Tab-separated table of C-alpha atoms in Angstrom:
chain	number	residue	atom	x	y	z
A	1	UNK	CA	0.287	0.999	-24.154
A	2	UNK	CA	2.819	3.741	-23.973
A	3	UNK	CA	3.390	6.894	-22.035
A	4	UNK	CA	2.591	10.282	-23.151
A	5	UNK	CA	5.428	12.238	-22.178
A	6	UNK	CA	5.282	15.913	-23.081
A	7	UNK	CA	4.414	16.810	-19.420
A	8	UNK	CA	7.869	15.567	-18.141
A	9	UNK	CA	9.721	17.623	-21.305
A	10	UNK	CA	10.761	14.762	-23.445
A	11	UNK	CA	9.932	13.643	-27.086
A	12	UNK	CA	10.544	9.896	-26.786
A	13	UNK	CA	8.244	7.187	-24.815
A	14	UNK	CA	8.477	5.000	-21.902
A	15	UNK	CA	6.906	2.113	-21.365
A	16	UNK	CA	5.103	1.127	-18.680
A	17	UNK	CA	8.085	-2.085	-17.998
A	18	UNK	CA	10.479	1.031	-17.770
A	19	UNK	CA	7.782	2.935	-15.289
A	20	UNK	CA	7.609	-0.793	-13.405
A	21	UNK	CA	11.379	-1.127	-13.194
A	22	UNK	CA	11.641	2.751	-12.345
A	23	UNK	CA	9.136	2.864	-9.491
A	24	UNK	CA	11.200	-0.522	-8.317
A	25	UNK	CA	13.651	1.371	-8.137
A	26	UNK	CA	12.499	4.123	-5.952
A	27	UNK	CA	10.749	1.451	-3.938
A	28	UNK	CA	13.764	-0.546	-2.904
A	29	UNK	CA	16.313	2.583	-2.205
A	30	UNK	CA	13.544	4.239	-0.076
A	31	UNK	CA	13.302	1.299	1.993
A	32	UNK	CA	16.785	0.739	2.403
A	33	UNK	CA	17.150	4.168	3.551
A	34	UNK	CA	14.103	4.327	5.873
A	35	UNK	CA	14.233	1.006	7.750
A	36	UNK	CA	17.008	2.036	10.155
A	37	UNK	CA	15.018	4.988	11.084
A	38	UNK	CA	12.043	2.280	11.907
A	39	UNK	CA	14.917	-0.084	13.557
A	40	UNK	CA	16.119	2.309	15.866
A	41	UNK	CA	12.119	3.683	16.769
A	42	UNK	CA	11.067	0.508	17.616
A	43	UNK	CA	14.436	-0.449	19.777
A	44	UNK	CA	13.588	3.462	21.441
A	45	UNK	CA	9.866	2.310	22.205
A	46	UNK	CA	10.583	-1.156	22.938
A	47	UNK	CA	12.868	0.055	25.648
A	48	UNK	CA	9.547	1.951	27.790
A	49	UNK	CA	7.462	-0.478	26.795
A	50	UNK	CA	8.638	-3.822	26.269
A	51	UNK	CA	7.016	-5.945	23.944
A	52	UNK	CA	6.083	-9.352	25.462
A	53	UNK	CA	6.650	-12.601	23.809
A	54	UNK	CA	3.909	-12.933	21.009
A	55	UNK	CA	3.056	-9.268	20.817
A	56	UNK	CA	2.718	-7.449	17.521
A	57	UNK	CA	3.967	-4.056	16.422
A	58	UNK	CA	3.967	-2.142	13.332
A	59	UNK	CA	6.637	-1.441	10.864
A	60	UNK	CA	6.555	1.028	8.476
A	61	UNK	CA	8.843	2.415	5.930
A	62	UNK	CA	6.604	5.129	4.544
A	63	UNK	CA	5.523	3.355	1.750
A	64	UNK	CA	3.903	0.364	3.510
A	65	UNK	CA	3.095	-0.744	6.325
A	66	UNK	CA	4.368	-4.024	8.052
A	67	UNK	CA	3.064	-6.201	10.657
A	68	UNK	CA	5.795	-8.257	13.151
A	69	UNK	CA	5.445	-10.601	15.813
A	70	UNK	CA	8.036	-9.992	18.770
A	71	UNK	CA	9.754	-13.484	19.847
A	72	UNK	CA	12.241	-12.540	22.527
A	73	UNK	CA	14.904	-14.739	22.989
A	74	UNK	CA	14.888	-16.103	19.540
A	75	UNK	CA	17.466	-15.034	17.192
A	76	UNK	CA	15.110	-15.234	14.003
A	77	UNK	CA	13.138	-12.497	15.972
A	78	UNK	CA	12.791	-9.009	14.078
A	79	UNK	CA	15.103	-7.291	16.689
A	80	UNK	CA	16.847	-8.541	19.598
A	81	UNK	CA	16.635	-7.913	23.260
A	82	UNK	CA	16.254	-4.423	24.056
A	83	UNK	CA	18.899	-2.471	25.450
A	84	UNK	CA	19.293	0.846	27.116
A	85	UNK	CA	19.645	3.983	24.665
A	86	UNK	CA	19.654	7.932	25.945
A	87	UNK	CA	18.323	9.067	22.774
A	88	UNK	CA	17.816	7.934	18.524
A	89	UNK	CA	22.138	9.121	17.967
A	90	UNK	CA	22.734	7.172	21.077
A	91	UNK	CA	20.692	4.137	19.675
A	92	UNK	CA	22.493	3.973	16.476
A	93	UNK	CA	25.891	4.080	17.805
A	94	UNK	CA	25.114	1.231	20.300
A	95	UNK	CA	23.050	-0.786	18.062
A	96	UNK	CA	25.787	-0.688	15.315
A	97	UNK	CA	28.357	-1.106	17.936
A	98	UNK	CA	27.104	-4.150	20.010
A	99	UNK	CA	25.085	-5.899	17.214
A	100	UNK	CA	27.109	-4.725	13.861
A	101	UNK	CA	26.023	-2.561	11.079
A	102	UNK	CA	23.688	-4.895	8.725
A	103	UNK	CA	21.345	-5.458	12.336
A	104	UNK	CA	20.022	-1.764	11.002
A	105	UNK	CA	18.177	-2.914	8.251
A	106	UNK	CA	16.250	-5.997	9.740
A	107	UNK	CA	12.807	-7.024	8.539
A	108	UNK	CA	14.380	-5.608	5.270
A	109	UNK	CA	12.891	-8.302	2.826
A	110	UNK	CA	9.500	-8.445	3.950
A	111	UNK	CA	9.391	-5.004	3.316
A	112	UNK	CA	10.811	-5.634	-0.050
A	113	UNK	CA	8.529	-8.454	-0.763
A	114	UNK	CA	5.307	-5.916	-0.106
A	115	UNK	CA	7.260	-2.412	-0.720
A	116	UNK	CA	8.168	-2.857	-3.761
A	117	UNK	CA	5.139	-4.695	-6.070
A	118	UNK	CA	3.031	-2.211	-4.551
A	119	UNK	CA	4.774	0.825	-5.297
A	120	UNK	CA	5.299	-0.568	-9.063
A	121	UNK	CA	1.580	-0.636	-9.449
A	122	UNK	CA	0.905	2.345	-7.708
A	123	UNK	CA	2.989	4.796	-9.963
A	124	UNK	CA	2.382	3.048	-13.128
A	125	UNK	CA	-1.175	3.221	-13.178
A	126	UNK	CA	-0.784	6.893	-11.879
A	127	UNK	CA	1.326	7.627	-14.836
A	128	UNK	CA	-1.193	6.069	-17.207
A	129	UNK	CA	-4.386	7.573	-15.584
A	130	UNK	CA	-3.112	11.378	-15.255
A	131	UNK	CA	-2.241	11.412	-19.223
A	132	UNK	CA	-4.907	9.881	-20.460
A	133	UNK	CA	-7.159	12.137	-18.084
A	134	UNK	CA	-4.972	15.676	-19.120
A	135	UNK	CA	-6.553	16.036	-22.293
A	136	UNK	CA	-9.919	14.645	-20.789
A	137	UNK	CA	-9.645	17.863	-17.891
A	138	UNK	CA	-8.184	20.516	-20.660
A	139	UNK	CA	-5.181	19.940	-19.508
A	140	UNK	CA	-5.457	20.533	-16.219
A	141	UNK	CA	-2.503	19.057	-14.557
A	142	UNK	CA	-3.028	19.230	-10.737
A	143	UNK	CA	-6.492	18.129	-11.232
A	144	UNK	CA	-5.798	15.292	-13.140
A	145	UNK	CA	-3.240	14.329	-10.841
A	146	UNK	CA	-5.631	14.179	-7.332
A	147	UNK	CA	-7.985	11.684	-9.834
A	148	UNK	CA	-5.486	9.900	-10.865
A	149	UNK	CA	-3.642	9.710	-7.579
A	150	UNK	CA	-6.415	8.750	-5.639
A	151	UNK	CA	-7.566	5.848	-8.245
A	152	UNK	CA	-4.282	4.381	-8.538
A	153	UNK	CA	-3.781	4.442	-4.457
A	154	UNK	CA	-7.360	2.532	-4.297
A	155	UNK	CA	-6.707	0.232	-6.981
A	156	UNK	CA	-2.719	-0.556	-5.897
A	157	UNK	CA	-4.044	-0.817	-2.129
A	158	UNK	CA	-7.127	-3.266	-3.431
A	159	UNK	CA	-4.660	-5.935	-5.029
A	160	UNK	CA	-2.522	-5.828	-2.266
A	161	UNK	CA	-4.541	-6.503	0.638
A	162	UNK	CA	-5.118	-10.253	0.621
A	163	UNK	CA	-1.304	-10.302	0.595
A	164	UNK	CA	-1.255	-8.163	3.803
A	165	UNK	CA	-3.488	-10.443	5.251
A	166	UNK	CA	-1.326	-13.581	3.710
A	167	UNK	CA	1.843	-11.509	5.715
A	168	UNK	CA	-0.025	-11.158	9.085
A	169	UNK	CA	-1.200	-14.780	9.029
A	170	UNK	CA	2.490	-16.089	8.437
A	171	UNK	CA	4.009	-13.242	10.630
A	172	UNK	CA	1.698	-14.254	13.461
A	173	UNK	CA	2.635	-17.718	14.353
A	174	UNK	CA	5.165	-20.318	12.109
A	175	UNK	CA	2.933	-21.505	8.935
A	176	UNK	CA	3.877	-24.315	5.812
A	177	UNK	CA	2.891	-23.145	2.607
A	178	UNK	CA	0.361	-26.105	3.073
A	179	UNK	CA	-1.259	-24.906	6.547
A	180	UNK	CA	-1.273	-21.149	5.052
A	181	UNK	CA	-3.313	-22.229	2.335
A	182	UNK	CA	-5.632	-24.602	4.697
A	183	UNK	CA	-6.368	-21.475	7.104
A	184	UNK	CA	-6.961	-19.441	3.783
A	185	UNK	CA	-9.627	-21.563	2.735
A	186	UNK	CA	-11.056	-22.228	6.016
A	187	UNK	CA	-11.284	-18.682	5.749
A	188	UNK	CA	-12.983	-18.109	2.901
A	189	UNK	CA	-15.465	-20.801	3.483
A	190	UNK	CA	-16.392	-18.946	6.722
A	191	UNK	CA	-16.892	-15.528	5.754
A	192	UNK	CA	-16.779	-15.576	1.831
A	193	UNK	CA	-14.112	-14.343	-0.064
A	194	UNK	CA	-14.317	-10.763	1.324
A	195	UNK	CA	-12.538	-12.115	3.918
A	196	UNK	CA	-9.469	-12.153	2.418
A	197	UNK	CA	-9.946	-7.280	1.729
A	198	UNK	CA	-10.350	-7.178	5.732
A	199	UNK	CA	-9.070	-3.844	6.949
A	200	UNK	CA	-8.991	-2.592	3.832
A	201	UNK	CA	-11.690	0.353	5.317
A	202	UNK	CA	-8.857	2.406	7.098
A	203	UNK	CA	-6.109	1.397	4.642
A	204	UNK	CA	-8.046	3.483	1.998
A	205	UNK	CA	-9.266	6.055	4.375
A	206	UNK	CA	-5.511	6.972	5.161
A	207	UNK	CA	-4.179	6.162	1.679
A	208	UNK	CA	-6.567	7.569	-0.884
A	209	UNK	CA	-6.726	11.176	0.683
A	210	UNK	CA	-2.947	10.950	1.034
A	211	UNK	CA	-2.353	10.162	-2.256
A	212	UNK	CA	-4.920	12.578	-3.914
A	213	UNK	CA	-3.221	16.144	-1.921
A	214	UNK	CA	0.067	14.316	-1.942
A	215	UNK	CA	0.069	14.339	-5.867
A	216	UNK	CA	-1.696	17.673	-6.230
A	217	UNK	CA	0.770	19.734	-3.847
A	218	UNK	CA	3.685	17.918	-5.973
A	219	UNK	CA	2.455	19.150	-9.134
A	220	UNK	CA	2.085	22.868	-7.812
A	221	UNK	CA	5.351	22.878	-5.916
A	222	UNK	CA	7.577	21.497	-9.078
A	223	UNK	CA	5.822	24.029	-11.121
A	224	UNK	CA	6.654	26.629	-8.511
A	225	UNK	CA	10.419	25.682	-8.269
A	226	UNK	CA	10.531	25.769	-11.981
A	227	UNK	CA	9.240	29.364	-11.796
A	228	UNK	CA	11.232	30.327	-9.576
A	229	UNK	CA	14.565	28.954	-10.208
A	230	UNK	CA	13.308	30.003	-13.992
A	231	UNK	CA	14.328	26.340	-15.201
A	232	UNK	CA	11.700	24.637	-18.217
A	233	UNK	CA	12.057	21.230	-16.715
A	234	UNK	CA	12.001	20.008	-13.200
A	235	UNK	CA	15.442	19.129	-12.321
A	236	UNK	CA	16.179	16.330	-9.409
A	237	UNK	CA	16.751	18.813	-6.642
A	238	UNK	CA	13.075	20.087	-7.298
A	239	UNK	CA	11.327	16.765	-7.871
A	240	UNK	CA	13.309	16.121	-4.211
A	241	UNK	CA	12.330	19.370	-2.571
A	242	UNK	CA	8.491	19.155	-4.418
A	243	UNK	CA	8.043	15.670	-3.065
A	244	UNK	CA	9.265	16.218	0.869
A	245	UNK	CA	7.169	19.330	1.037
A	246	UNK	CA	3.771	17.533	-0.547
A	247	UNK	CA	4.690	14.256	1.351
A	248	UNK	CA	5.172	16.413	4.454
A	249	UNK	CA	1.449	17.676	4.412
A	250	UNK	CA	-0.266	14.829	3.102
A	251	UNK	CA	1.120	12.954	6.058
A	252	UNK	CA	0.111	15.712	8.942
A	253	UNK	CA	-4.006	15.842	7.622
A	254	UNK	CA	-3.965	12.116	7.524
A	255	UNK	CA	-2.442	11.103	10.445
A	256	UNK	CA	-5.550	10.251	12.246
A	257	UNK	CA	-6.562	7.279	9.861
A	258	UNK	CA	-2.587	6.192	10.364
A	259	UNK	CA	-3.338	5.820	13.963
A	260	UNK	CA	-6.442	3.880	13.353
A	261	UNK	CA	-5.034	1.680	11.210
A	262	UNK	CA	-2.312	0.903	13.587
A	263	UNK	CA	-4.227	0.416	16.345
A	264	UNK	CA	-6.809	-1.756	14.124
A	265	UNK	CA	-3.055	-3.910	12.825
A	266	UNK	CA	-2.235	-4.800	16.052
A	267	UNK	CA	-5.720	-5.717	17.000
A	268	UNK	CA	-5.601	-7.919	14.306
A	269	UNK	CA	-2.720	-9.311	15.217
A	270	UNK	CA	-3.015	-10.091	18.864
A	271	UNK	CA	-6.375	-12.018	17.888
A	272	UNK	CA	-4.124	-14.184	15.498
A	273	UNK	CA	-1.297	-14.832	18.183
A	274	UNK	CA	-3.457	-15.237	20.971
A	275	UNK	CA	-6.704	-17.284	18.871
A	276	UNK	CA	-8.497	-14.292	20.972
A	277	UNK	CA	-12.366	-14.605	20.083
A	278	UNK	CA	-13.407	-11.294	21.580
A	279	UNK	CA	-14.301	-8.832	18.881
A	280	UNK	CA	-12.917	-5.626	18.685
A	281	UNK	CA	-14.339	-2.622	17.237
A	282	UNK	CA	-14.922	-2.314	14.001
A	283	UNK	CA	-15.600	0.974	12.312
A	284	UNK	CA	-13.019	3.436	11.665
A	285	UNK	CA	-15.382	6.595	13.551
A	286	UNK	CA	-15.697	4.043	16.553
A	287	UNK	CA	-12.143	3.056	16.743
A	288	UNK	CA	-11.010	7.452	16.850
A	289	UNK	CA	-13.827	8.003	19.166
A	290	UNK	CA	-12.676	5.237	21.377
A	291	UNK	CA	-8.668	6.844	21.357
A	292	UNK	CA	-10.392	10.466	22.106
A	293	UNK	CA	-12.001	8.972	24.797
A	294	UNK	CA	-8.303	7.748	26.132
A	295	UNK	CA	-6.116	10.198	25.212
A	296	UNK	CA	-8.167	13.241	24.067
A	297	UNK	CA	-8.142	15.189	20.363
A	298	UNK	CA	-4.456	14.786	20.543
A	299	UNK	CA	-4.403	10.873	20.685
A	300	UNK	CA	-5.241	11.607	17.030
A	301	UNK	CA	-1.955	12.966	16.161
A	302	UNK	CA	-0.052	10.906	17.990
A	303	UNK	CA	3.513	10.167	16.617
A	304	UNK	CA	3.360	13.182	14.247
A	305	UNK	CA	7.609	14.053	14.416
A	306	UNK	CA	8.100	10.226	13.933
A	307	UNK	CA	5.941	9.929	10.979
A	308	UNK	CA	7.397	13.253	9.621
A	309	UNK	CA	10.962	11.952	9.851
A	310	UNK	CA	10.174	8.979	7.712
A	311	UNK	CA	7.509	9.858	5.161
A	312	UNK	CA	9.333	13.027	3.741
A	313	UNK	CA	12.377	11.887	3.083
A	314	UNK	CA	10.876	8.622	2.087
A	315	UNK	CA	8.535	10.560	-0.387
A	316	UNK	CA	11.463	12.987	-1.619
A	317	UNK	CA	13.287	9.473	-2.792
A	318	UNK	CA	10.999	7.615	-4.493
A	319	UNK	CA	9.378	10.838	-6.575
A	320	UNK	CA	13.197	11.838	-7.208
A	321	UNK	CA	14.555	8.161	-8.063
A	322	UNK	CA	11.582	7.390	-10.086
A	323	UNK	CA	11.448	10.863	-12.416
A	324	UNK	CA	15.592	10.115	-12.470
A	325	UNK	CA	14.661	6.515	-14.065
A	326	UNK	CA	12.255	7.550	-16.040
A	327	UNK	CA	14.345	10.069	-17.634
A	328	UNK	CA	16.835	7.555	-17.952
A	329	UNK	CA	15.076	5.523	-20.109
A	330	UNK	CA	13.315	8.327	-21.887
A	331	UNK	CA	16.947	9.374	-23.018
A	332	UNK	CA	18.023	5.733	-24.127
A	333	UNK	CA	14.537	4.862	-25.797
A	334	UNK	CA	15.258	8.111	-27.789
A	335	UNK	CA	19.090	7.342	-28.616
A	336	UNK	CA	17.235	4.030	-29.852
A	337	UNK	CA	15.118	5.582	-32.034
A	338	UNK	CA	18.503	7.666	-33.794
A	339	UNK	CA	20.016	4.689	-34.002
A	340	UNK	CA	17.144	2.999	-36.331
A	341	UNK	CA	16.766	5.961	-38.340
């Protein structure tokens, strides 16, 4: 199967190997530009609120969203003692002083190890679903691209959540491949197979919507910057600026499912550190009626500038680097094709 092109302005083809190793790439630059941001929130909140030994927090790097265990005192632990920082500038010049560069991208390979697959999947099968649905929608471009965006998002989110789960059980207490597998089927045999898709509810509440305006803003702001900076193809800058703007409001309407599904991640996770048997709420509309009980409407939005800071510069990447690598191999498939004839 082959990509249809002509909306991107080229003649020759991509496959979707090309779209795979494109989106990887997007994938793994966005994370290693994001994850110090994450590094240095999580040193800032860790330093009000200490995390006690055992206790989970989440990690995310705007693509996915990661699940750690805090082990203070051990040097395997995500990040090390907390220390005392006036501000995020102050935090990176102390953290790279006292603990050396490289300790700004910890808990980078996990985040590879999910980032990355997932992202492939996602934009490949929204590349295939919007131009095979074009022609379907009479070539309706920004409708074709909140179907497609939102299918691909449920479909890439669907594969991947037994592996989340997989993460968290590994993540929450030291596991061999053999006892991982053991508590998987124990699993399984309890509660059925279904098991293995739990908290999948607010993962597709938050991501579906996201993805769905995310890709329809982007296609009306890159046609909007080619109108106006009267250009016939999107160039990087525009795939950059179209992608922070759309990520930036896709983020601010769906914020409220984020903070579910944070709160529901590390509910998750302190029952697997702590083999707590008390359930926890369940549903998504219990869960934000029980945080506007605690912290009013705004409880909601809580963590907005954070989430900002990493998700549109995170989205401006990965739409830039993967149109860049597609274009790449658009141009070198078609110098191929000279070259036979």
């Amino acid at each position: 199967m082959k990509e249809n092109v002509e909306s991107s302005g080229g003649s020759a083809t991509i496959t979707p190997s090309q779209q795979i190793m494109a989106s990887s790439a997007g994938a793994l630059l966005t994370s290693l530009f994001v994850t110090p941001l994450d590094v240095v929130k999580i040193r800032l909140q860790a330093q009000s609120k200490p995390f006690s030994k055992g206790k989970c927090f989440v990690y995310c790097n705007g693509l996915m969203d990661h699940l750690c265990v805090c082990v203070n005192g051990n040097s395997k632990a995500w990040y090390k003692a907390p220390g005392h920082f006036r501000g995020t500038t102050d935090a990176f010049v102390k953290i790279i002083r006292n603990e050396g560069l490289r300790s700004l991208w910890s808990g980078l390979p996990p985040t590879l190890v999910m980032a990355i697959p997932a992202t492939a999947i996602y934009f490949t099968c929204y590349d295939q679903l919007r131009d095979v649905l074009i022609p379907i929608m009479g070539g309706n471009a920004e409708s074709a691209s909140v179907v497609a965006g939102a299918t691909a998002r449920f479909g890439s989110a669907t594969l991947i959540s037994p592996l989340e789960l997989i993460r968290t059980k590994m993540q929450s207490r030291p596991l061999s491949y053999k006892e991982l597998r053991l508590c998987i089927q124990s699993s399984v045999a309890k509660d059925g197979w279904l098991s293995l898709w739990k908290g999948l509810g607010p993962t597709v509440l938050r991501d579906v919507p996201f993805s769905a305006m995310y890709w329809f803003n982007y296609e009306l702001g890159k046609k909007w910057l080619c109108q106006r900076y009267n250009t016939p193809e999107a160039t990087f800058t525009i795939h950059f600026m179209a992608g922070a703007a759309s990520g930036s409001i896709a983020s601010v309407l769906t914020l409220p499912f984020d903070v579910v599904k944070t709160r529901r991640q590390i509910e998750v996770g302190e029952l697997e550190v702590f083999n707590n048997s008390q359930k926890r709420s369940t549903s998504t509309w219990r869960v934000m009626n029980t945080i506007m009980a605690e912290n009013g409407f705004k409880g909601l939005f809580a963590g907005l500038i954070p989430r900002l800071i990493k998700v549109a510069p995170a989205c401006a990447i990965m739409i830039s680097t993967y149109e860049f690598g597609k274009k790449f191999f658009r141009k070198l498939n078609s110098e191929q094709q000279l070259k036979t004839l």
